[in-house]
Coordinates of C-alpha atoms in Angstrom, one line a residue:
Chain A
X25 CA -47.9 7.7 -9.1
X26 CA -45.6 10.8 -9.4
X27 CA -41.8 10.2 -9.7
X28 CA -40.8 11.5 -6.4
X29 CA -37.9 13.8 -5.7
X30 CA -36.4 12.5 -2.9
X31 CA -33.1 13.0 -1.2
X32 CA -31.3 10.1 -3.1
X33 CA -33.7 10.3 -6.3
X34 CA -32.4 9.2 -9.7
X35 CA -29.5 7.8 -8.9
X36 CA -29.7 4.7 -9.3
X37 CA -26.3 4.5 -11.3
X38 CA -24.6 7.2 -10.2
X39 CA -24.4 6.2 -6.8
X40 CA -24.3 2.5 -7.7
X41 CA -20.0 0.4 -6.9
X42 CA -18.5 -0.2 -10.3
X43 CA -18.5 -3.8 -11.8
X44 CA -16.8 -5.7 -9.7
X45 CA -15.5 -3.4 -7.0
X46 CA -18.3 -4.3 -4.4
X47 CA -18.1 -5.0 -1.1
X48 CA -15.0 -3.5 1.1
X49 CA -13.5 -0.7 0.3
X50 CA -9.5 -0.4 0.4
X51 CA -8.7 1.0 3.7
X52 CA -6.4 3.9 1.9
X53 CA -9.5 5.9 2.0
X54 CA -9.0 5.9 5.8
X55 CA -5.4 6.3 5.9
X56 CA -5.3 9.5 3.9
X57 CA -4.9 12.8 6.2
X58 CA -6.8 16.0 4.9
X59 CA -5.5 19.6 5.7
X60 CA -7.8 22.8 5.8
X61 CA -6.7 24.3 2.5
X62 CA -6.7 21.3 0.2
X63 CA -8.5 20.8 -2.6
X64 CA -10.4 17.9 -3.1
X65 CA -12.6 15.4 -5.4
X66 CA -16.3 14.6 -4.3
X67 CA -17.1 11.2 -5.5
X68 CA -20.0 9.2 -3.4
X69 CA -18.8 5.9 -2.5
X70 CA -22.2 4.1 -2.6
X71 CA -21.5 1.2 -0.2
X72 CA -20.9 3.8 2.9
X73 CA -24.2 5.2 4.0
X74 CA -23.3 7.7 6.6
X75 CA -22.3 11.1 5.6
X76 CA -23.1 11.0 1.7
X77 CA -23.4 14.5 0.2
X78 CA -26.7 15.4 -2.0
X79 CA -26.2 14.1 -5.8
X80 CA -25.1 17.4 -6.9
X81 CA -22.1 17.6 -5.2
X82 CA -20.9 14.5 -7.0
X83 CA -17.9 15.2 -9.2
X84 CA -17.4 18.9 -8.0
X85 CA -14.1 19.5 -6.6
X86 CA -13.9 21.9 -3.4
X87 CA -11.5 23.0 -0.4
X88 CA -11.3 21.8 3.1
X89 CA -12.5 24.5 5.1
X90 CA -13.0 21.6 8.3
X91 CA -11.2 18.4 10.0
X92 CA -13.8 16.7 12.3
X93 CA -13.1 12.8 13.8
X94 CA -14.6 11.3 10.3
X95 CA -15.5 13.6 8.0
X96 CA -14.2 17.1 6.3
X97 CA -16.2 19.9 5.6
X98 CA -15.6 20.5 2.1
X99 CA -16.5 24.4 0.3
X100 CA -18.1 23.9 -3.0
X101 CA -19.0 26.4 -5.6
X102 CA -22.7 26.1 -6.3
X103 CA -24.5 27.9 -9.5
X104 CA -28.0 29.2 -7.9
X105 CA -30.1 31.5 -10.4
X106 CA -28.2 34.2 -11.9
X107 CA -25.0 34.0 -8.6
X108 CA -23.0 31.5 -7.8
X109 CA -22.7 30.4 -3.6
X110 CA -20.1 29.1 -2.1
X111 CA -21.5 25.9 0.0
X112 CA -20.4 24.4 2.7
X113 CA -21.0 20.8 3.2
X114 CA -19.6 18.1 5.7
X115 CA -18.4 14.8 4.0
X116 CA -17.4 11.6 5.1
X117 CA -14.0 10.5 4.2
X118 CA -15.0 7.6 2.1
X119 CA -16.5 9.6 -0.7
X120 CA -13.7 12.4 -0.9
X121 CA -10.3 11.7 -2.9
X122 CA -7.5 14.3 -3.2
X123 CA -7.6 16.5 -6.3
X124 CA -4.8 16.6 -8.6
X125 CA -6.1 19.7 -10.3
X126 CA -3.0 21.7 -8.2
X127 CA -0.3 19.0 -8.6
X128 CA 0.7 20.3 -12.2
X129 CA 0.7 23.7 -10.4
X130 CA 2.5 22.5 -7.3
X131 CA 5.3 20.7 -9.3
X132 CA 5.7 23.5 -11.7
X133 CA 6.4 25.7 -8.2
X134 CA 8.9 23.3 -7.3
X135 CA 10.7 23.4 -10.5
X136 CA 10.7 26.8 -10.7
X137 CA 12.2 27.6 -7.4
X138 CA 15.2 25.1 -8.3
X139 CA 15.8 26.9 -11.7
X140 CA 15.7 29.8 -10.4
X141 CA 18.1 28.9 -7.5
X142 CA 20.6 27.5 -9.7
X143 CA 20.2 30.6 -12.0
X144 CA 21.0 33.0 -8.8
X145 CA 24.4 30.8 -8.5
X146 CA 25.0 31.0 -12.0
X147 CA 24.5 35.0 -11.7
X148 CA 22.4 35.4 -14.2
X149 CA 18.5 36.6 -14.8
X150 CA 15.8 33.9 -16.4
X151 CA 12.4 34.2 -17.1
X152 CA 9.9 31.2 -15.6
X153 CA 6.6 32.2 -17.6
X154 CA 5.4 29.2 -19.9
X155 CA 5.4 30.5 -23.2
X156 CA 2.4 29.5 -25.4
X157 CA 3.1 27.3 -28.5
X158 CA 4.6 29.3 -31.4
X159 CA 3.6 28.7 -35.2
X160 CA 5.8 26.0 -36.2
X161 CA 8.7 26.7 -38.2
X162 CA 9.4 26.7 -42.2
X163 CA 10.9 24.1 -43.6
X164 CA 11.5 22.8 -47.5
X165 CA 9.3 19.4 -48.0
X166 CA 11.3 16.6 -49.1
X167 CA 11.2 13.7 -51.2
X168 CA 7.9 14.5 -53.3
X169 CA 6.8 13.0 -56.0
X170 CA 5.2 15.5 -58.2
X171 CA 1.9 13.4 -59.5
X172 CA -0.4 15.0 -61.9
X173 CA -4.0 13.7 -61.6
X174 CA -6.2 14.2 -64.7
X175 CA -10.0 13.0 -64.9
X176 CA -10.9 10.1 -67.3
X177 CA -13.4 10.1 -69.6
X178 CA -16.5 8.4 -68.9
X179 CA -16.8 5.0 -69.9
X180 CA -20.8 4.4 -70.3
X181 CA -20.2 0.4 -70.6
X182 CA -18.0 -0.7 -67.5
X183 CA -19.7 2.0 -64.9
X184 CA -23.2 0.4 -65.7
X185 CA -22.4 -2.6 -65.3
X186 CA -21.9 -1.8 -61.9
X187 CA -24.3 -0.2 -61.3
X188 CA -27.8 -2.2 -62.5
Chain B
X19 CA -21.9 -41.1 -16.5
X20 CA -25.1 -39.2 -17.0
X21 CA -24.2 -35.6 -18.8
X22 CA -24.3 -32.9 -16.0
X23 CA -24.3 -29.7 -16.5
X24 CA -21.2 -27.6 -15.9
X25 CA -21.5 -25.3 -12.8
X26 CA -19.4 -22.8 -13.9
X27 CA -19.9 -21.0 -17.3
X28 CA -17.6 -18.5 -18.8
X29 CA -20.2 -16.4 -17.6
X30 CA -19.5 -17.2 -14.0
X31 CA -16.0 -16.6 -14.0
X32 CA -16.3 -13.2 -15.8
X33 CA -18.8 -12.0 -13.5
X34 CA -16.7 -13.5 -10.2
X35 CA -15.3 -10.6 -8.0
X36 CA -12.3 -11.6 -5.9
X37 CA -12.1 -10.8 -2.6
X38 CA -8.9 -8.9 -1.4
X39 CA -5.7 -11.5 -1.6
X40 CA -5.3 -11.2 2.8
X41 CA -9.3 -12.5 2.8
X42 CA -8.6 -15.3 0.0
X43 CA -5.3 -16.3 2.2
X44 CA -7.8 -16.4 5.3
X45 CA -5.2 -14.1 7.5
X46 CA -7.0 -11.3 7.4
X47 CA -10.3 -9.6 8.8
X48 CA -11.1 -6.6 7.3
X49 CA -13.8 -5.4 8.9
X50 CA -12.3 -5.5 12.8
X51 CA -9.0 -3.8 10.4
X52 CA -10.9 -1.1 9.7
X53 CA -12.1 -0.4 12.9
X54 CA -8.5 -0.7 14.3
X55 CA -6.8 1.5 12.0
X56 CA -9.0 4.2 11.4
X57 CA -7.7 7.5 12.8
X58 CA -9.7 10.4 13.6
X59 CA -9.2 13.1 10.7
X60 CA -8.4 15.6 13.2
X61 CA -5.5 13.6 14.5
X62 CA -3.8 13.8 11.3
X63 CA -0.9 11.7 11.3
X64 CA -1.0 10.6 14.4
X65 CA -0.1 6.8 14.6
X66 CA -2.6 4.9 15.9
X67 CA -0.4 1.6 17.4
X68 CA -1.6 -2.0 17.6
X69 CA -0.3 -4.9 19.3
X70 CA -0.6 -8.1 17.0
X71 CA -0.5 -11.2 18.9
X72 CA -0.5 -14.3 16.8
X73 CA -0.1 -18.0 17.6
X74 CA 1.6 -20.7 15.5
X75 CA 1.6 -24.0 15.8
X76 CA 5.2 -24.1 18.0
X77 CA 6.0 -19.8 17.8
X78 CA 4.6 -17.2 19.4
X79 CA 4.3 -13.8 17.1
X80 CA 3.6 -10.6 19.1
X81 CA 4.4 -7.1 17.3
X82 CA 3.8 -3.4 17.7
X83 CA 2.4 -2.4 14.2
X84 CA 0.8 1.0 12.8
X85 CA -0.7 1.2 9.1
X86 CA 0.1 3.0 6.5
X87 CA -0.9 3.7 2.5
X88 CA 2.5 2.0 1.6
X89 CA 1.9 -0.9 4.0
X90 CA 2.3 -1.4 8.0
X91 CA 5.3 -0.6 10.1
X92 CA 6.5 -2.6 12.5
X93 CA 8.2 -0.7 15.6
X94 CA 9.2 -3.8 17.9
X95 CA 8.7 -7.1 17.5
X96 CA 8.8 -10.2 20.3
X97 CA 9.1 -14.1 19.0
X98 CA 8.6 -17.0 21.7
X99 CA 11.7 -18.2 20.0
X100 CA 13.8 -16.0 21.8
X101 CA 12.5 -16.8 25.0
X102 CA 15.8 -19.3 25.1
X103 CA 17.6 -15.9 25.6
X104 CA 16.0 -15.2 28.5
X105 CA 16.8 -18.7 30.3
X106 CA 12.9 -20.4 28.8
X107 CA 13.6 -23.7 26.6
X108 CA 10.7 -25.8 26.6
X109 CA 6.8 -24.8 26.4
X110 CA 7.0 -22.2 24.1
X111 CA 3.6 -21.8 23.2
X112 CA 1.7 -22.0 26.3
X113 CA 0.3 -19.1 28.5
X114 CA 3.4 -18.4 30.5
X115 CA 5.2 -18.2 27.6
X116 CA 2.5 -16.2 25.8
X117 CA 3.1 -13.8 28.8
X118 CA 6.3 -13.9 29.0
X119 CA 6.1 -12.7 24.9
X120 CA 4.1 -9.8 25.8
X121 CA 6.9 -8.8 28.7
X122 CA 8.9 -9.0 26.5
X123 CA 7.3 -7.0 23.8
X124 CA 6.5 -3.5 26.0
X125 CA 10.1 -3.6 27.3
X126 CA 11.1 -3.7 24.1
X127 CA 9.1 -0.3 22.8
X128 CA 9.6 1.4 25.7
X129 CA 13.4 0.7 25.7
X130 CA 13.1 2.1 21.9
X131 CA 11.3 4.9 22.8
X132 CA 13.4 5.7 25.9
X133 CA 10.4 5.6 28.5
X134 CA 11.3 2.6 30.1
X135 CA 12.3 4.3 33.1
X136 CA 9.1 5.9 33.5
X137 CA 6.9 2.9 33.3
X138 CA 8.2 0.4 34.9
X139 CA 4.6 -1.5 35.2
X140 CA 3.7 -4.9 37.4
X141 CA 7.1 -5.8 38.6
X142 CA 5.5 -8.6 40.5
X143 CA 3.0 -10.0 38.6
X144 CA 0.2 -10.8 40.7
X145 CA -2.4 -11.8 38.5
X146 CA -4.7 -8.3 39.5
X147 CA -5.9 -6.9 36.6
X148 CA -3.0 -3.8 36.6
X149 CA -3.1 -0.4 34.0
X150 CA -0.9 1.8 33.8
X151 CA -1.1 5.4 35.4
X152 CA 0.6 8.5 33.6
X153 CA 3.8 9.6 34.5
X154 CA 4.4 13.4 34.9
X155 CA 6.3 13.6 31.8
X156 CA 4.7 11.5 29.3
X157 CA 1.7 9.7 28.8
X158 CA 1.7 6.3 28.3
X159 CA 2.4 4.2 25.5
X160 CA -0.9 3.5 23.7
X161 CA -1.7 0.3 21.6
X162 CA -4.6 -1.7 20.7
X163 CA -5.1 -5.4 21.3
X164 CA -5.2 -6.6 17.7
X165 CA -6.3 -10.9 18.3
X166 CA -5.9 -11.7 14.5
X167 CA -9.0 -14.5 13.5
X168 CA -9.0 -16.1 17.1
X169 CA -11.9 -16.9 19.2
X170 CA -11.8 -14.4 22.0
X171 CA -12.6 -17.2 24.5
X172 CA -11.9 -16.6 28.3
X173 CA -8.4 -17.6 29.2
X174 CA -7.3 -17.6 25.4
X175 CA -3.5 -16.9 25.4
X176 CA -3.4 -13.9 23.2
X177 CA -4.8 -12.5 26.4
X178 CA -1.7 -14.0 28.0
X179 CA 0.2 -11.4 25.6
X180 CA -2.1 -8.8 26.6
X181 CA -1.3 -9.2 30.0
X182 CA 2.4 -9.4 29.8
X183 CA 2.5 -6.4 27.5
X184 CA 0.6 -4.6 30.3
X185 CA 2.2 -5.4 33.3
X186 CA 5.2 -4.0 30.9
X187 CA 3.9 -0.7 30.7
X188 CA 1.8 -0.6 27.8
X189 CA -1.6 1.3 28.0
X190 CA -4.2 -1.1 26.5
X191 CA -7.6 -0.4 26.9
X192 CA -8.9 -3.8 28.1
X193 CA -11.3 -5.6 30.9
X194 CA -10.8 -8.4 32.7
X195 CA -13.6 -10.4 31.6
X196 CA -11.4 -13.1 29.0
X197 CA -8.8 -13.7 31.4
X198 CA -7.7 -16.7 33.0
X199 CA -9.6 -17.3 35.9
X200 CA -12.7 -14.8 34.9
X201 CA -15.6 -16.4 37.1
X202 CA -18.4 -16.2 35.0
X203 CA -21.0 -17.0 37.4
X204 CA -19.8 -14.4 40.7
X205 CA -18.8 -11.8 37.0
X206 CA -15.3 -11.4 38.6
X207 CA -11.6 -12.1 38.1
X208 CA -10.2 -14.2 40.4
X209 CA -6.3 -13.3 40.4
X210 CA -4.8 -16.5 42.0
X211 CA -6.2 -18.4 39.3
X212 CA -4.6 -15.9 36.6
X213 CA -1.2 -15.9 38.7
X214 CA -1.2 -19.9 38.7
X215 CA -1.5 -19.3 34.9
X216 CA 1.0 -16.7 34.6
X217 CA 3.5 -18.7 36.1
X218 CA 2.7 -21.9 34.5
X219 CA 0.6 -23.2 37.0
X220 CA -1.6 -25.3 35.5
X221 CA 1.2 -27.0 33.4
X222 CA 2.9 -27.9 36.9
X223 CA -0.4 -29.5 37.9
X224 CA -0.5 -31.0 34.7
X225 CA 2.8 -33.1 35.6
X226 CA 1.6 -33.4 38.8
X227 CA -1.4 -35.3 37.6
X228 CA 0.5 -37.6 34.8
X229 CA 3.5 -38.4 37.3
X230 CA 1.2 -40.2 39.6
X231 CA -1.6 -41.6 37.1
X232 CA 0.4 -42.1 33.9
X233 CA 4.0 -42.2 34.3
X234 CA 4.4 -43.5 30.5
X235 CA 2.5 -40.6 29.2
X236 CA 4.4 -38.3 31.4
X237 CA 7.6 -39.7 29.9
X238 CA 6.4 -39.0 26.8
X239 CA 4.5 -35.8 27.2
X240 CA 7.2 -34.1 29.2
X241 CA 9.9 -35.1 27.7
X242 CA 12.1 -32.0 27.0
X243 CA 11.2 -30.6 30.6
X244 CA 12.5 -34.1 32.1
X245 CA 15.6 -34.0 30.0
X246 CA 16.0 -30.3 31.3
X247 CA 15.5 -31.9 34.9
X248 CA 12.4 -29.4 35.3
X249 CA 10.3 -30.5 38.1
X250 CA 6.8 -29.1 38.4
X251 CA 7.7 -27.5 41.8
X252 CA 10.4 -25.5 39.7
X253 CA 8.4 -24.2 37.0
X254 CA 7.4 -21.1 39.3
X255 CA 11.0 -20.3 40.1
X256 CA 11.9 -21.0 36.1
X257 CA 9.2 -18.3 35.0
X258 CA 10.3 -15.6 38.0
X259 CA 14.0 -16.0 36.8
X260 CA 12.7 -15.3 33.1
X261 CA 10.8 -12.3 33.8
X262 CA 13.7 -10.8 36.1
X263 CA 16.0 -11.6 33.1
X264 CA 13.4 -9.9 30.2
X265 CA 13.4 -6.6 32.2
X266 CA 17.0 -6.7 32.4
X267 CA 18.0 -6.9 28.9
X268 CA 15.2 -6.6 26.6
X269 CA 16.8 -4.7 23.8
X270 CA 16.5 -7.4 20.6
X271 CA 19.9 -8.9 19.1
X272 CA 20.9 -9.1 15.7
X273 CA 21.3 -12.2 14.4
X274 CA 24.5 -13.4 12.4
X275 CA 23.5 -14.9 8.8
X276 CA 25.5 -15.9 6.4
X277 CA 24.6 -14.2 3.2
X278 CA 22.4 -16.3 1.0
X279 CA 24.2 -18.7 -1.9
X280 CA 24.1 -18.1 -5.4
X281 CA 21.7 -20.7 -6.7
X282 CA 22.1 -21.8 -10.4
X283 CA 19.3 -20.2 -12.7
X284 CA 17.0 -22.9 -14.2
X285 CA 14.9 -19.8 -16.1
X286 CA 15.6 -17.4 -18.5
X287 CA 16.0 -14.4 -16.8
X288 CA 14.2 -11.5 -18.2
X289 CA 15.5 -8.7 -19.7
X290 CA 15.2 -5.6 -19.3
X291 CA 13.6 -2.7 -21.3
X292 CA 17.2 -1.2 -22.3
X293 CA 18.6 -4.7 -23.5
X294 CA 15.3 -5.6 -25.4
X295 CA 15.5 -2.3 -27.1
X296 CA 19.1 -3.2 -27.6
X297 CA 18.0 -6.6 -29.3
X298 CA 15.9 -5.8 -31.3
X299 CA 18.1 -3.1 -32.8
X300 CA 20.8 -5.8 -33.5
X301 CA 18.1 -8.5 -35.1
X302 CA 16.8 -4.9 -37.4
X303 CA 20.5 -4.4 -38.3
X304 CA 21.5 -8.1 -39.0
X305 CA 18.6 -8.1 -41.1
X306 CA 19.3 -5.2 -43.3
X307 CA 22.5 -5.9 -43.8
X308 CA 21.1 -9.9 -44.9
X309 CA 19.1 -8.2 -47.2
X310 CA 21.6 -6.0 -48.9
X311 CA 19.4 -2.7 -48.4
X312 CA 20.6 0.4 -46.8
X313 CA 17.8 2.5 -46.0
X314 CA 18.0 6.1 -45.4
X315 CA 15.6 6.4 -42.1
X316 CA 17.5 4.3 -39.3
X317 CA 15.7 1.7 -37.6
X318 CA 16.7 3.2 -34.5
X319 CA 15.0 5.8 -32.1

């Protein structure tokens, strides 16, 4: 018999709970509140049933776009023949986490806005970009040794020895 | 002893999952949690209020609780050990009490959240099953029953708690079919049965019954109320005064403790990450100086 390609094919591990983490889930998924504008992780939680996305969507990371009673409607960018769609599927709140692909971004806003605060008091003009790593500098190497290594001449007896 | 074989490998215990600590401790039920706590996603952070009633063996615990990632919040609580505030010494645990708890309870919030006024609830508690109507202002308070691992039996006292909170003023969506008095047969609530019980009727009876049958048991059994000089034709008047009493003053008092001894350490107390930095550059220096040898790079960083 054919393979099958069914809704839920192949994935027998990917949706499968981890070793030992079967059973309940911790009831922080529920807790966490979702605004339209975030971004966050798919990741199927394979002991809830109801509102599962389609295998693909599993590890892509999306924005809210919709808040219903238990599930969030979650924009996805989706690679179909030569264009890429922007999808729009519903999830259930058990298999979406926050992404902290913005928090770097988000703390780095932050900061910047106090720096450049204090540099306003200070009355003077600073520059937030990051800068790229430079070449490193010189500097003199200390403490070497200067060893000269010269071959040695081939010693037919001892080398066959090992060798037989 | 014949050899038998060892139930539980290595392989067993490296395999075991554990379920979560609450569920090993037997306090807590997750699955009716997780129906109680979960909040619509388009309610964002709305709190979603529960009222715990729980039941020791001589307290009576009743609390207004909403959850949150960093752990519940309590907002008011109510202890059948204050009840001796309110003028109630003796049966603590009973269904009077366990009403008198849940009074005690939504006068409580509603004090806190300055809508007492408003919702004044069953002054008179009649035993009819009572909810409360919105005021123009502000809806009602809004909490669910949350029983803990009882047995939701009809006439259980959590529903006591449930009925005290709501002829306090608290909305709880509820029926009348577990409370005292609940005719199964006719499927209705008969509400002088349930007003016998909220004041403490059947415990009057109770007395009644010993005092004639088994005065020694009575003696024993009734002890405190007889050393109070509570007769069962009292009891009524007793609860009335209590509940008159709760609605009068129910803010909750501080109490006065001393501050806790200094007990003598039988442990090592650990250190810290600075001071065991701090060691272990003394035991590097103490040993390079043993040694005689003064190195360039310093042990230190």
């Amino acid at each position: 018999m054919p393979a099958g390609h069914g809704l839920r094919s192949r994935t027998r591990d990917l949706f499968s709970r981890p070793f030992r983490k079967k059973g309940y889930i911790p009831l922080s998924t529920y807790l966490r509140t979702y605004k339209i504008g975030d971004y966050v992780d798919v990741k199927v939680n394979g002991a809830v049933h109801k509102g599962m996305p389609h295998k693909f969507y599993h590890g892509r990371t999306g924005r809210v776009w919709n808040v219903t009673k238990r599930a969030i409607g979650v924009e996805v960018n989706k690679q179909v023949g030569n264009r890429i769609i922007r999808k729009r599927i519903h999830v259930r709140v058990e298999h979406v986490q926050p992404s902290r692909c913005t928090e770097e971004f988000k703390l780095r806003k932050l900061k910047n806005d106090q720096l450049k605060a204090e540099a306003k008091a200070r009355g003077e003009v600073i520059s937030t970009k990051r800068q790229p790593e430079g070449p490193k500098p010189g500097f003199m190497v200390e403490g070497a040794m200067l060893e000269t290594v010269t071959p040695i001449p081939y010693d037919v007896v001892n080398d066959l020895k090992g060798g037989y | 002893m014949p050899y038998v074989k060892a139930q539980k490998s290595k392989a067993y215990f490296k395999r075991y999952q554990v379920k979560f600590k609450r569920r090993r401790e037997g306090k807590t039920d997750y699955r009716a949690r997780n129906r109680l706590i979960n909040q619509d996603k388009n309610k964002y952070n709305t709190p979603k209020y529960r009222l715990v009633a729980r039941f020791t063996n001589k307290d009576i615990v009743a609390q207004i609780i909403h959850a949150s990632i960093s752990g519940d919040i309590v907002l008011a609580a109510a202890y059948a050990h204050e009840l001796p505030r309110y003028g109630l010494e003796v049966g603590l645990t009973n269904y009077a009490a366990a009403y008198c708890v849940g009074l005690l309870l939504a006068r409580r919030t509603l004090k806190q959240l300055e809508m007492d006024a408003e919702y004044e609830g069953n002054v008179e508690a009649t035993g009819e099953d009572f909810t409360v109507e919105p005021a123009e202002t502000r809806r009602p308070f809004r909490a669910l029953l949350d029983v803990g691992l009882i047995r939701t039996t009809t006439g259980n006292r959590v529903f006591g708690v449930l009925k005290g909170a709501l002829d306090g003023g608290i909305d709880i969506p509820h029926s009348d079919k577990r409370f005292a008095g609940f005719n199964k047969d006719s499927k209705q609530l008969d509400p002088e049965v349930h007003r016998k019980y909220i004041y403490g009727g059947h415990v009057a009876a109770y007395m009644r019954n010993l005092m004639e049958d088994e005065p020694e048991k009575y003696q024993s059994h009734f002890s405190e109320y007889i050393k109070r000089s509570i007769e069962p034709d009292t009891i009524e008047g007793m609860y009335k005064k209590v509940h008159a009493a709760i609605r009068a003053s129910p803010e909750a008092k501080k109490s006065e403790k001393a501050p806790p001894k200094e007990h003598k350490r039988y442990n090592l107390k650990k250190l810290s990450y600075e001071e065991r930095k701090a060691k272990l550059i003394d035991r590097l220096k103490a040993l390079n100086s043993a040694a005689g040898v003064d190195n360039d790079s310093d042990e230190d960083d």
